[in-house]
PDB file of C-alpha atoms in Angstrom:
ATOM      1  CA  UNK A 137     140.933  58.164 157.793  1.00 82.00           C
ATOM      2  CA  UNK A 138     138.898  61.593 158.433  1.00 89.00           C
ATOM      3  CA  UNK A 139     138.642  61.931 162.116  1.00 94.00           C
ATOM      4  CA  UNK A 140     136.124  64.665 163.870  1.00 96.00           C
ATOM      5  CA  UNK A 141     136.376  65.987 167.376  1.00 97.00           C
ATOM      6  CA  UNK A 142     134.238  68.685 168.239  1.00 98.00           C
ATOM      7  CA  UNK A 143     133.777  70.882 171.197  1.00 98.00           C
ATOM      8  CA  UNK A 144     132.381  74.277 173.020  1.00 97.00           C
ATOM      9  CA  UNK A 145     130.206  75.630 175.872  1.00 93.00           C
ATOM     10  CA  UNK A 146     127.231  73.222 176.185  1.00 92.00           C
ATOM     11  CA  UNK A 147     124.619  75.323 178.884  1.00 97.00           C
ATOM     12  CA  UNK A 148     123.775  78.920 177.184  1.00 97.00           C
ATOM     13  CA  UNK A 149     121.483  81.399 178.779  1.00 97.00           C
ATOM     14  CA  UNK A 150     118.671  82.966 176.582  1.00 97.00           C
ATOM     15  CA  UNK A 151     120.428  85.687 174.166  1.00 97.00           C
ATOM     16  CA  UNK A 152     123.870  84.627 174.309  1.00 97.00           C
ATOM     17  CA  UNK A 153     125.853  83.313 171.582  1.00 98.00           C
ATOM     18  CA  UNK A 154     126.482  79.483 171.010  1.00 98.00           C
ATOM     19  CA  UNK A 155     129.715  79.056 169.814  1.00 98.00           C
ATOM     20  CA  UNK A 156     131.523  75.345 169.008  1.00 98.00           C
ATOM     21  CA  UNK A 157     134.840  74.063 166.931  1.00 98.00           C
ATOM     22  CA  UNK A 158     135.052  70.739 165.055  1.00 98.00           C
ATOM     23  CA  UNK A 159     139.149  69.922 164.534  1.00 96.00           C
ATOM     24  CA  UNK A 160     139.871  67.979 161.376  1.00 95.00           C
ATOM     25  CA  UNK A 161     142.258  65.054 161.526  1.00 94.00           C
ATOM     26  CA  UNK A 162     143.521  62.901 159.130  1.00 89.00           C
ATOM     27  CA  UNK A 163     142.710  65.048 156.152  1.00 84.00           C
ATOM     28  CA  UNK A 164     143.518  68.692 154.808  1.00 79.00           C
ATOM     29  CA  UNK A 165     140.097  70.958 154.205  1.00 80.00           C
ATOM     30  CA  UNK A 166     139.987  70.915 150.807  1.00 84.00           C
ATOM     31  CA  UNK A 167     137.627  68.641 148.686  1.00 86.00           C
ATOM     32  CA  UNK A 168     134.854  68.357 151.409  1.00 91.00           C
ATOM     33  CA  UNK A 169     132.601  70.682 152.319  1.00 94.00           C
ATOM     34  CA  UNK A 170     132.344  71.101 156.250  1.00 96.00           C
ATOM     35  CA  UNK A 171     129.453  71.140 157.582  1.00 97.00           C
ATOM     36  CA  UNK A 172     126.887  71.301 161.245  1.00 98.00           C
ATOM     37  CA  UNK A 173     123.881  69.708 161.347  1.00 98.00           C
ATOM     38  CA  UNK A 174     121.427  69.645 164.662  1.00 97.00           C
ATOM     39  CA  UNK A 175     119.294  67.010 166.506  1.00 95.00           C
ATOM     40  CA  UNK A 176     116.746  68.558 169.092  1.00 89.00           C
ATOM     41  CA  UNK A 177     115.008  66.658 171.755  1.00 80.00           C
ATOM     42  CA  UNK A 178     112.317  64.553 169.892  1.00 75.00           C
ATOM     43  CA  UNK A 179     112.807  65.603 166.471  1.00 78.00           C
ATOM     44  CA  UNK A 180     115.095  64.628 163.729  1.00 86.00           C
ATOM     45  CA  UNK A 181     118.078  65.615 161.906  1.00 93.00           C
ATOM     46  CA  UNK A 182     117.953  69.536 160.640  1.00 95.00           C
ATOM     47  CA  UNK A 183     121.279  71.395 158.369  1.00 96.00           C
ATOM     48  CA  UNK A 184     122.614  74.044 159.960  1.00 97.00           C
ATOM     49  CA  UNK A 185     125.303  75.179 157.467  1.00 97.00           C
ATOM     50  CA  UNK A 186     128.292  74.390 155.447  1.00 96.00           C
ATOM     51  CA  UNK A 187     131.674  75.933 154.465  1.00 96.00           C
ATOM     52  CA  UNK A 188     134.409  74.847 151.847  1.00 93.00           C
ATOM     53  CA  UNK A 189     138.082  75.237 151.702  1.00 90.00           C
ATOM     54  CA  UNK A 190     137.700  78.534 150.211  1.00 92.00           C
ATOM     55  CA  UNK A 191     135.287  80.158 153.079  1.00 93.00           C
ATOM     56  CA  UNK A 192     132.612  79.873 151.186  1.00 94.00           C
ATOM     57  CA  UNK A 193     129.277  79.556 153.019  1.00 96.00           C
ATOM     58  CA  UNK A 194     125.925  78.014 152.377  1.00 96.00           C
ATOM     59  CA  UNK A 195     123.787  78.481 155.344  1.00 97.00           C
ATOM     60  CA  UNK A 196     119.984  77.049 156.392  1.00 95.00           C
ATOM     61  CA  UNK A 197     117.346  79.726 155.372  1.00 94.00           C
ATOM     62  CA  UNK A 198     115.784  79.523 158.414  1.00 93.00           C
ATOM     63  CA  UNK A 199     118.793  80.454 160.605  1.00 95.00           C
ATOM     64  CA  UNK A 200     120.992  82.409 157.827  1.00 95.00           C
ATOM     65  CA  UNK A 201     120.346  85.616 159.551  1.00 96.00           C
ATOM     66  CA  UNK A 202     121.811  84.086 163.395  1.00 97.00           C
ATOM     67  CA  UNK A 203     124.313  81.830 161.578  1.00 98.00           C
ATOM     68  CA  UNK A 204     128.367  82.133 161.377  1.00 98.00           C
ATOM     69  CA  UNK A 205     130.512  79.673 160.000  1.00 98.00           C
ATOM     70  CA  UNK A 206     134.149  80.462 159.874  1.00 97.00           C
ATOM     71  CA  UNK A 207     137.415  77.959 158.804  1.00 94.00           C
ATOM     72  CA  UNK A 208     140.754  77.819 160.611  1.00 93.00           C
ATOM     73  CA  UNK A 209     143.254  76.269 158.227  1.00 90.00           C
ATOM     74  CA  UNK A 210     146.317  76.802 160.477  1.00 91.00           C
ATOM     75  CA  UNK A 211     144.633  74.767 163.116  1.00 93.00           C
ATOM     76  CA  UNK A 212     142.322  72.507 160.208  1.00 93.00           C
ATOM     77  CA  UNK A 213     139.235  73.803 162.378  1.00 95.00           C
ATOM     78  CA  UNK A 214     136.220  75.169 161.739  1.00 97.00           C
ATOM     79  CA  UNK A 215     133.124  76.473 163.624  1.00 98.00           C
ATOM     80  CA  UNK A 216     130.163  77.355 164.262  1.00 98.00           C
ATOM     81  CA  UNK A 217     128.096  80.669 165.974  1.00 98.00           C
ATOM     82  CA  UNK A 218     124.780  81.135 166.848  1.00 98.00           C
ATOM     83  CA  UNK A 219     123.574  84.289 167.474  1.00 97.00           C
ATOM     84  CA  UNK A 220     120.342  85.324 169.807  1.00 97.00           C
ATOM     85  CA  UNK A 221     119.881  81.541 171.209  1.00 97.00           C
ATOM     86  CA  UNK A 222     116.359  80.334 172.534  1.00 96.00           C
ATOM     87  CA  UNK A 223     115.254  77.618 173.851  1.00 95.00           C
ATOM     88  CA  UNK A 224     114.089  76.519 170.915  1.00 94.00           C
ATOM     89  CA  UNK A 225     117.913  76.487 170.213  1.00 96.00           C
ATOM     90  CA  UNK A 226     118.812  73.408 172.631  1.00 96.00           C
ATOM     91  CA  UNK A 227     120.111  70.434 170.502  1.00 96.00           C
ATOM     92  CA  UNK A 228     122.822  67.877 169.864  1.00 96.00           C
ATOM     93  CA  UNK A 229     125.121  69.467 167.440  1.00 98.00           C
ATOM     94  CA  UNK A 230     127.169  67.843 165.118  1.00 98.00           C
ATOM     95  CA  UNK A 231     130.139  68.903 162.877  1.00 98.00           C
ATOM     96  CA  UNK A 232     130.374  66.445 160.083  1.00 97.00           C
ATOM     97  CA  UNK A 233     132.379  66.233 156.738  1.00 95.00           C
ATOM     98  CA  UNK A 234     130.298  66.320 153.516  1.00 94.00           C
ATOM     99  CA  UNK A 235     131.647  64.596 150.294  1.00 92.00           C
ATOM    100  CA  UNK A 236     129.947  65.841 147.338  1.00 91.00           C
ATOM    101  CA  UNK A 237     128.864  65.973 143.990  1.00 91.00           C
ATOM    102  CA  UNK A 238     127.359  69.290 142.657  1.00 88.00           C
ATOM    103  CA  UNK A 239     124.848  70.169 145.062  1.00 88.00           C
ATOM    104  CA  UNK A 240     124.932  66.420 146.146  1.00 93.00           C
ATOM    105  CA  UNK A 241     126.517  66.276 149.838  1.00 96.00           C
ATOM    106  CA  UNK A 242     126.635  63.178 152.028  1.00 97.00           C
ATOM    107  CA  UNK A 243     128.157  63.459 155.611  1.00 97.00           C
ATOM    108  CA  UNK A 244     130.685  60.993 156.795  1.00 95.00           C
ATOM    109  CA  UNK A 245     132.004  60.736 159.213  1.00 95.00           C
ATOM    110  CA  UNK A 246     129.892  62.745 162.187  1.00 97.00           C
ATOM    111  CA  UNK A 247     132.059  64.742 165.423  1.00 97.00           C
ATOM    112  CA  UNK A 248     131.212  62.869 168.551  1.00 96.00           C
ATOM    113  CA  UNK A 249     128.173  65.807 168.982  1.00 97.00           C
ATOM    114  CA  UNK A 250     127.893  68.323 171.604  1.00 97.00           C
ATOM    115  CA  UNK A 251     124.663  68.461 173.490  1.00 97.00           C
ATOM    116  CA  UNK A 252     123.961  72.639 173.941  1.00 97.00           C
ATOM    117  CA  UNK A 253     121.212  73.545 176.415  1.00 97.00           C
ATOM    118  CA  UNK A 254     119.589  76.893 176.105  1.00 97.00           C
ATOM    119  CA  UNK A 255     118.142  78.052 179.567  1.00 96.00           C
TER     120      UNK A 255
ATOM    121  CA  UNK B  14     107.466  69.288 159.198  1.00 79.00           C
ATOM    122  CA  UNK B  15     110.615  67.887 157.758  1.00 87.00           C
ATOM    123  CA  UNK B  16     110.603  68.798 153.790  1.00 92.00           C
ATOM    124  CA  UNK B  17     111.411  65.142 153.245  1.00 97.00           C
ATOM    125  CA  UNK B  18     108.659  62.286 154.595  1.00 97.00           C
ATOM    126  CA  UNK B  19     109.278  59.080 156.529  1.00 97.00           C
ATOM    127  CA  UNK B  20     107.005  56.771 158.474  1.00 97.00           C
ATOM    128  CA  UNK B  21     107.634  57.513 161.789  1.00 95.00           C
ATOM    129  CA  UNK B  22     108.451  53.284 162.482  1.00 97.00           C
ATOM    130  CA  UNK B  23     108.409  50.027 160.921  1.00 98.00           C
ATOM    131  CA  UNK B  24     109.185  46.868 162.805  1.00 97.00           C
ATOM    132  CA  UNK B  25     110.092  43.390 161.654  1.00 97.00           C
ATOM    133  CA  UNK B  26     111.185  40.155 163.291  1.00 97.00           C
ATOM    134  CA  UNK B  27     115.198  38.924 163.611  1.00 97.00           C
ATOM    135  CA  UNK B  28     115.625  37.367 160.456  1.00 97.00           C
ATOM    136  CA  UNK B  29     113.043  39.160 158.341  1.00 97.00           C
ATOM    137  CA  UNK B  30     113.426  42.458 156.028  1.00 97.00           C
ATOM    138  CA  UNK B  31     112.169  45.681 155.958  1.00 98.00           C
ATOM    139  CA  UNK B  32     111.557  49.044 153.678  1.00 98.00           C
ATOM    140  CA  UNK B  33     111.526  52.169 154.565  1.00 98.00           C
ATOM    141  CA  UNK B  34     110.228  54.836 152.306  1.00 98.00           C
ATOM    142  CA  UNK B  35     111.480  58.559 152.221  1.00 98.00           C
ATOM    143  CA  UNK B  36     109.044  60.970 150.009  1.00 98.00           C
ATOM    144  CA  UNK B  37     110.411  64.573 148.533  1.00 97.00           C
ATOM    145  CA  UNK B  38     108.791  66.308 145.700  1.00 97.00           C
ATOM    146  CA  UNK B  39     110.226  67.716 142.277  1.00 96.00           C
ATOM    147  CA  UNK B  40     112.517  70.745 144.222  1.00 96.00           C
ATOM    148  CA  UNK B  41     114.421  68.091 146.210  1.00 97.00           C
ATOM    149  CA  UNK B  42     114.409  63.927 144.936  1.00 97.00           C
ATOM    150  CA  UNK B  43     112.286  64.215 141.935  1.00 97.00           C
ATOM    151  CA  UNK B  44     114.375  67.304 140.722  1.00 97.00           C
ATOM    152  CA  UNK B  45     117.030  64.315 140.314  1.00 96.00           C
ATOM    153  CA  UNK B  46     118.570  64.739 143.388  1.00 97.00           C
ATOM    154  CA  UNK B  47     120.659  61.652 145.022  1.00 97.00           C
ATOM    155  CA  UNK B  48     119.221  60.181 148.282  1.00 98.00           C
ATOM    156  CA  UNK B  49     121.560  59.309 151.325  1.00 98.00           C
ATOM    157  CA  UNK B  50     120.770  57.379 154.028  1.00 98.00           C
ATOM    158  CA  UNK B  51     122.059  57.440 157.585  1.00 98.00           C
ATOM    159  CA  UNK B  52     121.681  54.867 160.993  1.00 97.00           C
ATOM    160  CA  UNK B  53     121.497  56.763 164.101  1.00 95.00           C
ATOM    161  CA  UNK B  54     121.738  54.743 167.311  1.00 93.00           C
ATOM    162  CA  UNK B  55     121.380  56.447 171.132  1.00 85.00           C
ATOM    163  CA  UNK B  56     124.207  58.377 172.556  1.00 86.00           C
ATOM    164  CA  UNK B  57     126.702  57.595 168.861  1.00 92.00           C
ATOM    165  CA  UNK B  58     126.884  60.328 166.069  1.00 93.00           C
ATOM    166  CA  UNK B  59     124.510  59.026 163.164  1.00 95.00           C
ATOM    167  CA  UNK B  60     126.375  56.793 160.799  1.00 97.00           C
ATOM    168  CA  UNK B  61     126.381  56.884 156.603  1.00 98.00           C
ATOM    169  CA  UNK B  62     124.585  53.748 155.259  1.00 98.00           C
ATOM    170  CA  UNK B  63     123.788  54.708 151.872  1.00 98.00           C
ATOM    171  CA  UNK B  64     125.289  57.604 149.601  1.00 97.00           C
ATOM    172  CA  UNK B  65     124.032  58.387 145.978  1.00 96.00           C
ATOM    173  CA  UNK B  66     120.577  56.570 145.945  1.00 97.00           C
ATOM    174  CA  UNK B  67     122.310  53.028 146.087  1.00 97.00           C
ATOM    175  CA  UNK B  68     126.256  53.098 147.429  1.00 97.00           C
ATOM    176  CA  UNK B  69     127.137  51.580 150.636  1.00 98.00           C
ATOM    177  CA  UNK B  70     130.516  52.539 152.006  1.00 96.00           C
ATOM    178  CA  UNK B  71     133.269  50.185 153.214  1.00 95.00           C
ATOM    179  CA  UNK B  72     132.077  48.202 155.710  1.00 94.00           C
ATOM    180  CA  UNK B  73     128.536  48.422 155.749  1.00 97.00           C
ATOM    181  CA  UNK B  74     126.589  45.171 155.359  1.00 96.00           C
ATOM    182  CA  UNK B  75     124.791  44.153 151.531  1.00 96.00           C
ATOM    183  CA  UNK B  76     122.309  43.462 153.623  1.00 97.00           C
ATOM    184  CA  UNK B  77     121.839  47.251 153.746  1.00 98.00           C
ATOM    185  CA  UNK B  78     120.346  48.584 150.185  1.00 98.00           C
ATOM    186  CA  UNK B  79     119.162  51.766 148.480  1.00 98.00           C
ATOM    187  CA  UNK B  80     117.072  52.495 145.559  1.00 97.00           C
ATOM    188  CA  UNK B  81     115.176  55.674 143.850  1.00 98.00           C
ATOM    189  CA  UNK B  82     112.340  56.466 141.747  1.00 96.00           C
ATOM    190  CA  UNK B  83     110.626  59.173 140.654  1.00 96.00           C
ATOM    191  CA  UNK B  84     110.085  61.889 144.040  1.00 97.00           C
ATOM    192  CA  UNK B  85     110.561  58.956 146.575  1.00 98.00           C
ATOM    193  CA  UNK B  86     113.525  56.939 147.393  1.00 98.00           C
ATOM    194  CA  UNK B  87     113.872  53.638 149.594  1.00 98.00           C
ATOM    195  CA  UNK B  88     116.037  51.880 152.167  1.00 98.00           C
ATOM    196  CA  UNK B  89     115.504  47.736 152.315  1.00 98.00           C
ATOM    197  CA  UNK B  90     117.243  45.837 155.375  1.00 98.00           C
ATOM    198  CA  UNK B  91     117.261  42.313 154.753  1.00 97.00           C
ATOM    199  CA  UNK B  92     117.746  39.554 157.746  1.00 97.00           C
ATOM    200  CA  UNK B  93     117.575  42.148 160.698  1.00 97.00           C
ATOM    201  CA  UNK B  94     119.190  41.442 163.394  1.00 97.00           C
ATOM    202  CA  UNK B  95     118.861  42.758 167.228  1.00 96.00           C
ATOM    203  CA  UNK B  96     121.821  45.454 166.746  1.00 95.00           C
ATOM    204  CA  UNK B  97     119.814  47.405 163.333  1.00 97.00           C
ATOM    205  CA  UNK B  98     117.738  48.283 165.976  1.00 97.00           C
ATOM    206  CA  UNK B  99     118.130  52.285 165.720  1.00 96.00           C
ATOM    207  CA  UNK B 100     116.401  55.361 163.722  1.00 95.00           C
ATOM    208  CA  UNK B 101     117.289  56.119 159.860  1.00 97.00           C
ATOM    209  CA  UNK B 102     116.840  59.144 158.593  1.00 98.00           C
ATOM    210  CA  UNK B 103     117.131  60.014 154.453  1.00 98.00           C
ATOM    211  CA  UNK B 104     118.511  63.327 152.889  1.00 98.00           C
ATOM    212  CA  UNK B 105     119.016  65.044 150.106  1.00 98.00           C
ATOM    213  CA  UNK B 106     119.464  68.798 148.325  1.00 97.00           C
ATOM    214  CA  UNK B 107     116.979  70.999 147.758  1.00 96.00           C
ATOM    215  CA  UNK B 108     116.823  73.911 145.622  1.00 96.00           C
ATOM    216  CA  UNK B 109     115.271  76.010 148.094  1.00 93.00           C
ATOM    217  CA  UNK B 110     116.315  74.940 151.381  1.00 92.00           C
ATOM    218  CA  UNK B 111     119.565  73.375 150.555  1.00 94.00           C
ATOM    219  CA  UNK B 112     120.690  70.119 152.081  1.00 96.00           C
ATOM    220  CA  UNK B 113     117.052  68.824 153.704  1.00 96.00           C
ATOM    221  CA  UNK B 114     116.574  65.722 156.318  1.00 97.00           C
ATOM    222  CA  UNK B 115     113.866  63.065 156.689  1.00 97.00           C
ATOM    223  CA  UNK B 116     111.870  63.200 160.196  1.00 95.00           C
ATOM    224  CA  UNK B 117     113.339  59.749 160.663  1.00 95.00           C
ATOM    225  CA  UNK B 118     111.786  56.268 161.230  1.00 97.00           C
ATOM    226  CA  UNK B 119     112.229  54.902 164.131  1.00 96.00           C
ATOM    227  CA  UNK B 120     112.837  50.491 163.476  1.00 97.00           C
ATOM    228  CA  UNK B 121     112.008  47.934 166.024  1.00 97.00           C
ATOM    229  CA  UNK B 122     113.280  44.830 165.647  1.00 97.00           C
ATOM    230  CA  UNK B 123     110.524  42.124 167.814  1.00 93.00           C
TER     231      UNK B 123
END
Protein backbone atom coordinates (compact mmCIF):
# COMPACT_ATOMS: atom_id res chain seq x y z
CA UNK A 1 0.00 0.00 0.00
CA UNK A 2 1.46 3.48 -1.43
CA UNK A 3 1.74 5.73 1.51
CA UNK A 4 2.41 9.76 1.09
CA UNK A 5 3.77 12.07 3.72
CA UNK A 6 4.60 15.37 2.70
CA UNK A 7 6.18 18.33 4.28
CA UNK A 8 8.06 21.97 4.12
CA UNK A 9 7.91 25.63 5.26
CA UNK A 10 4.20 26.60 5.24
CA UNK A 11 4.36 30.86 5.81
CA UNK A 12 6.58 32.41 2.78
CA UNK A 13 7.18 36.07 2.40
CA UNK A 14 6.57 37.67 -1.10
CA UNK A 15 9.68 36.61 -3.45
CA UNK A 16 10.98 33.78 -1.65
CA UNK A 17 11.05 30.34 -2.76
CA UNK A 18 8.41 27.65 -1.67
CA UNK A 19 10.02 24.59 -1.31
CA UNK A 20 8.18 21.04 -0.01
CA UNK A 21 9.13 17.03 -0.08
CA UNK A 22 6.57 14.22 -0.44
CA UNK A 23 8.44 10.71 0.97
CA UNK A 24 7.21 7.60 -0.78
CA UNK A 25 6.40 4.54 1.28
CA UNK A 26 5.38 1.33 0.47
CA UNK A 27 6.42 1.45 -3.14
CA UNK A 28 9.72 2.07 -5.26
CA UNK A 29 9.36 5.27 -7.87
CA UNK A 30 9.10 3.57 -10.81
CA UNK A 31 5.76 2.93 -12.72
CA UNK A 32 3.95 6.10 -11.35
CA UNK A 33 4.42 9.31 -12.25
CA UNK A 34 4.77 11.72 -9.13
CA UNK A 35 3.08 14.42 -9.10
CA UNK A 36 1.79 18.15 -7.00
CA UNK A 37 -1.32 19.46 -7.50
CA UNK A 38 -2.73 22.82 -5.58
CA UNK A 39 -6.03 23.89 -3.89
CA UNK A 40 -6.27 27.77 -3.19
CA UNK A 41 -8.71 29.37 -0.91
CA UNK A 42 -12.11 29.18 -2.79
CA UNK A 43 -11.15 27.62 -5.90
CA UNK A 44 -10.62 24.13 -7.03
CA UNK A 45 -8.09 21.65 -7.80
CA UNK A 46 -5.15 23.08 -10.30
CA UNK A 47 -1.74 20.58 -11.63
CA UNK A 48 1.24 21.83 -10.69
CA UNK A 49 3.68 19.28 -12.20
CA UNK A 50 4.81 15.78 -12.51
CA UNK A 51 8.07 13.73 -12.60
CA UNK A 52 8.78 9.95 -13.42
CA UNK A 53 11.35 7.55 -12.28
CA UNK A 54 13.64 8.73 -14.86
CA UNK A 55 13.55 12.70 -13.89
CA UNK A 56 11.59 13.41 -16.43
CA UNK A 57 9.36 16.49 -16.02
CA UNK A 58 6.05 17.67 -17.31
CA UNK A 59 5.23 20.91 -15.75
CA UNK A 60 1.81 23.34 -15.80
CA UNK A 61 2.23 25.99 -18.61
CA UNK A 62 1.24 28.53 -16.54
CA UNK A 63 3.94 28.07 -13.84
CA UNK A 64 6.70 26.12 -16.07
CA UNK A 65 8.90 29.10 -15.96
CA UNK A 66 8.78 29.29 -11.58
CA UNK A 67 8.47 25.48 -11.39
CA UNK A 68 11.21 22.74 -10.12
CA UNK A 69 10.54 19.30 -9.62
CA UNK A 70 13.40 17.14 -8.62
CA UNK A 71 13.41 13.06 -7.41
CA UNK A 72 15.44 11.62 -4.55
CA UNK A 73 15.66 7.88 -5.09
CA UNK A 74 18.08 7.21 -2.19
CA UNK A 75 15.56 8.69 0.14
CA UNK A 76 12.23 7.62 -2.43
CA UNK A 77 11.43 11.53 -2.21
CA UNK A 78 10.61 13.97 -4.38
CA UNK A 79 9.81 17.74 -4.40
CA UNK A 80 8.70 20.55 -5.30
CA UNK A 81 10.10 24.55 -5.78
CA UNK A 82 8.46 27.52 -6.46
CA UNK A 83 10.22 30.28 -7.49
CA UNK A 84 9.14 34.24 -7.09
CA UNK A 85 5.95 33.34 -4.74
CA UNK A 86 2.89 35.83 -4.52
CA UNK A 87 0.14 35.88 -2.86
CA UNK A 88 -1.58 34.61 -5.43
CA UNK A 89 0.72 31.60 -4.57
CA UNK A 90 -1.02 30.66 -1.08
CA UNK A 91 -2.65 27.14 -1.36
CA UNK A 92 -3.01 23.64 0.02
CA UNK A 93 -0.46 21.63 -1.73
CA UNK A 94 -0.57 18.19 -2.37
CA UNK A 95 1.99 15.53 -3.53
CA UNK A 96 0.08 12.68 -4.97
CA UNK A 97 1.00 9.46 -6.99
CA UNK A 98 -0.37 9.28 -10.57
CA UNK A 99 -1.04 5.81 -12.21
CA UNK A 100 -1.25 6.09 -15.82
CA UNK A 101 -1.97 5.17 -19.14
CA UNK A 102 -0.36 7.22 -22.02
CA UNK A 103 -1.11 10.63 -21.23
CA UNK A 104 -3.95 9.22 -18.95
CA UNK A 105 -2.91 9.96 -15.14
CA UNK A 106 -5.17 9.42 -12.14
CA UNK A 107 -3.84 10.37 -8.59
CA UNK A 108 -4.16 7.98 -5.75
CA UNK A 109 -3.44 8.19 -3.09
CA UNK A 110 -3.03 12.20 -2.05
CA UNK A 111 0.03 13.40 0.84
CA UNK A 112 -1.82 14.64 3.85
CA UNK A 113 -1.37 18.45 2.03
CA UNK A 114 0.55 21.28 3.29
CA UNK A 115 -1.25 24.55 3.62
CA UNK A 116 1.62 27.40 2.28
CA UNK A 117 0.74 31.03 3.03
CA UNK A 118 2.35 33.69 0.97
CA UNK A 119 2.53 37.07 2.98
CA UNK B 1 -11.89 29.42 -15.45
CA UNK B 2 -11.11 25.80 -14.99
CA UNK B 3 -10.59 24.23 -18.71
CA UNK B 4 -12.98 21.52 -17.58
CA UNK B 5 -16.86 22.65 -16.48
CA UNK B 6 -18.91 21.58 -13.46
CA UNK B 7 -22.03 22.97 -11.85
CA UNK B 8 -20.91 24.62 -9.04
CA UNK B 9 -23.69 22.26 -6.65
CA UNK B 10 -26.34 19.82 -6.86
CA UNK B 11 -28.26 18.64 -3.85
CA UNK B 12 -30.48 15.65 -3.27
CA UNK B 13 -32.27 14.08 -0.31
CA UNK B 14 -30.74 10.86 1.92
CA UNK B 15 -31.84 8.14 -0.07
CA UNK B 16 -32.13 9.75 -3.49
CA UNK B 17 -29.41 9.98 -6.48
CA UNK B 18 -27.66 12.45 -8.15
CA UNK B 19 -25.51 13.42 -11.51
CA UNK B 20 -23.03 15.49 -11.86
CA UNK B 21 -21.85 16.58 -15.22
CA UNK B 22 -18.15 17.58 -16.12
CA UNK B 23 -17.87 19.35 -19.79
CA UNK B 24 -14.27 19.49 -21.80
CA UNK B 25 -14.04 20.03 -25.44
CA UNK B 26 -12.20 18.00 -28.32
CA UNK B 27 -8.32 18.97 -26.85
CA UNK B 28 -9.13 17.33 -23.49
CA UNK B 29 -12.47 14.56 -23.12
CA UNK B 30 -13.69 14.62 -26.60
CA UNK B 31 -10.04 14.13 -27.93
CA UNK B 32 -10.76 10.57 -26.22
CA UNK B 33 -9.33 11.31 -23.15
CA UNK B 34 -10.39 9.14 -19.87
CA UNK B 35 -12.28 11.06 -17.11
CA UNK B 36 -11.38 10.57 -13.31
CA UNK B 37 -13.25 11.52 -10.63
CA UNK B 38 -12.24 12.50 -7.11
CA UNK B 39 -14.34 13.20 -3.44
CA UNK B 40 -12.82 15.90 -1.52
CA UNK B 41 -14.11 16.36 2.03
CA UNK B 42 -12.82 19.45 4.57
CA UNK B 43 -9.49 19.22 6.19
CA UNK B 44 -8.73 15.20 4.25
CA UNK B 45 -6.60 15.03 0.97
CA UNK B 46 -9.23 14.50 -1.96
CA UNK B 47 -9.94 10.86 -2.49
CA UNK B 48 -10.05 8.74 -6.11
CA UNK B 49 -13.69 7.68 -6.85
CA UNK B 50 -13.58 6.97 -10.38
CA UNK B 51 -10.49 6.25 -12.77
CA UNK B 52 -10.82 5.64 -16.62
CA UNK B 53 -14.38 7.07 -17.33
CA UNK B 54 -16.08 4.14 -15.31
CA UNK B 55 -13.53 2.16 -12.68
CA UNK B 56 -14.03 2.43 -9.07
CA UNK B 57 -11.12 1.30 -6.95
CA UNK B 58 -11.21 -1.17 -4.04
CA UNK B 59 -13.39 -0.08 -1.66
CA UNK B 60 -15.40 2.49 -3.06
CA UNK B 61 -19.18 1.97 -2.99
CA UNK B 62 -21.26 0.71 -6.59
CA UNK B 63 -23.24 3.14 -5.51
CA UNK B 64 -20.55 5.46 -6.91
CA UNK B 65 -20.60 5.34 -10.99
CA UNK B 66 -18.91 6.90 -14.02
CA UNK B 67 -19.76 7.20 -17.57
CA UNK B 68 -18.52 9.25 -20.87
CA UNK B 69 -19.75 10.52 -24.02
CA UNK B 70 -18.74 12.52 -26.56
CA UNK B 71 -16.78 16.03 -24.82
CA UNK B 72 -18.67 15.51 -21.44
CA UNK B 73 -18.39 12.86 -18.91
CA UNK B 74 -20.66 12.07 -15.74
CA UNK B 75 -20.58 11.01 -12.09
CA UNK B 76 -24.15 9.33 -10.72
CA UNK B 77 -24.43 8.74 -6.77
CA UNK B 78 -27.21 6.61 -6.06
CA UNK B 79 -28.94 6.41 -2.35
CA UNK B 80 -26.87 9.37 -0.80
CA UNK B 81 -26.30 9.29 2.37
CA UNK B 82 -25.30 12.17 5.07
CA UNK B 83 -21.37 11.26 4.84
CA UNK B 84 -21.24 11.88 0.47
CA UNK B 85 -21.71 15.12 1.63
CA UNK B 86 -18.34 16.76 0.16
CA UNK B 87 -17.09 18.49 -3.29
CA UNK B 88 -16.12 16.28 -6.52
CA UNK B 89 -14.09 17.48 -8.84
CA UNK B 90 -13.42 15.59 -12.57
CA UNK B 91 -10.04 15.53 -14.55
CA UNK B 92 -8.51 14.62 -17.34
CA UNK B 93 -5.36 15.32 -20.01
CA UNK B 94 -5.20 17.86 -22.21
CA UNK B 95 -3.11 18.35 -25.12
CA UNK B 96 -2.31 21.77 -24.33
CA UNK B 97 -2.35 22.20 -20.74
CA UNK B 98 -1.61 18.74 -19.66
CA UNK B 99 -3.40 17.09 -16.79
CA UNK B 100 -6.59 19.76 -16.33
CA UNK B 101 -9.19 19.85 -13.19
CA UNK B 102 -12.94 20.55 -12.97
CA UNK B 103 -13.90 23.80 -10.78
CA UNK B 104 -15.68 21.26 -8.61
CA UNK B 105 -19.35 20.85 -7.50
CA UNK B 106 -20.01 21.34 -4.37
CA UNK B 107 -23.12 18.33 -3.15
CA UNK B 108 -25.53 18.90 -0.39
CA UNK B 109 -27.19 16.25 0.86
CA UNK B 110 -30.92 17.88 2.61
Amino acid sequence: QVRLQQWGAGLLKPSETLSLTCAVYGWSFSGYKWSWIRQTPGKGLEWIGEINHSGTTNYNPSLKSRITISLDTSKNQFSLKLSSATAADTAMYYCASGEYNWNDVWFDPWGQGTLVTVS
Amino acid sequence: QSVLTQPPSVSGAPGQGVTISCTGSDSNIGAGYDVHWYQHLPGTAPKLLIYGNNNRPSGVPDRFSGSKSGDSASLAITGLQAEDEADYYCQSYDRRLSQVFGGGTKLTVL
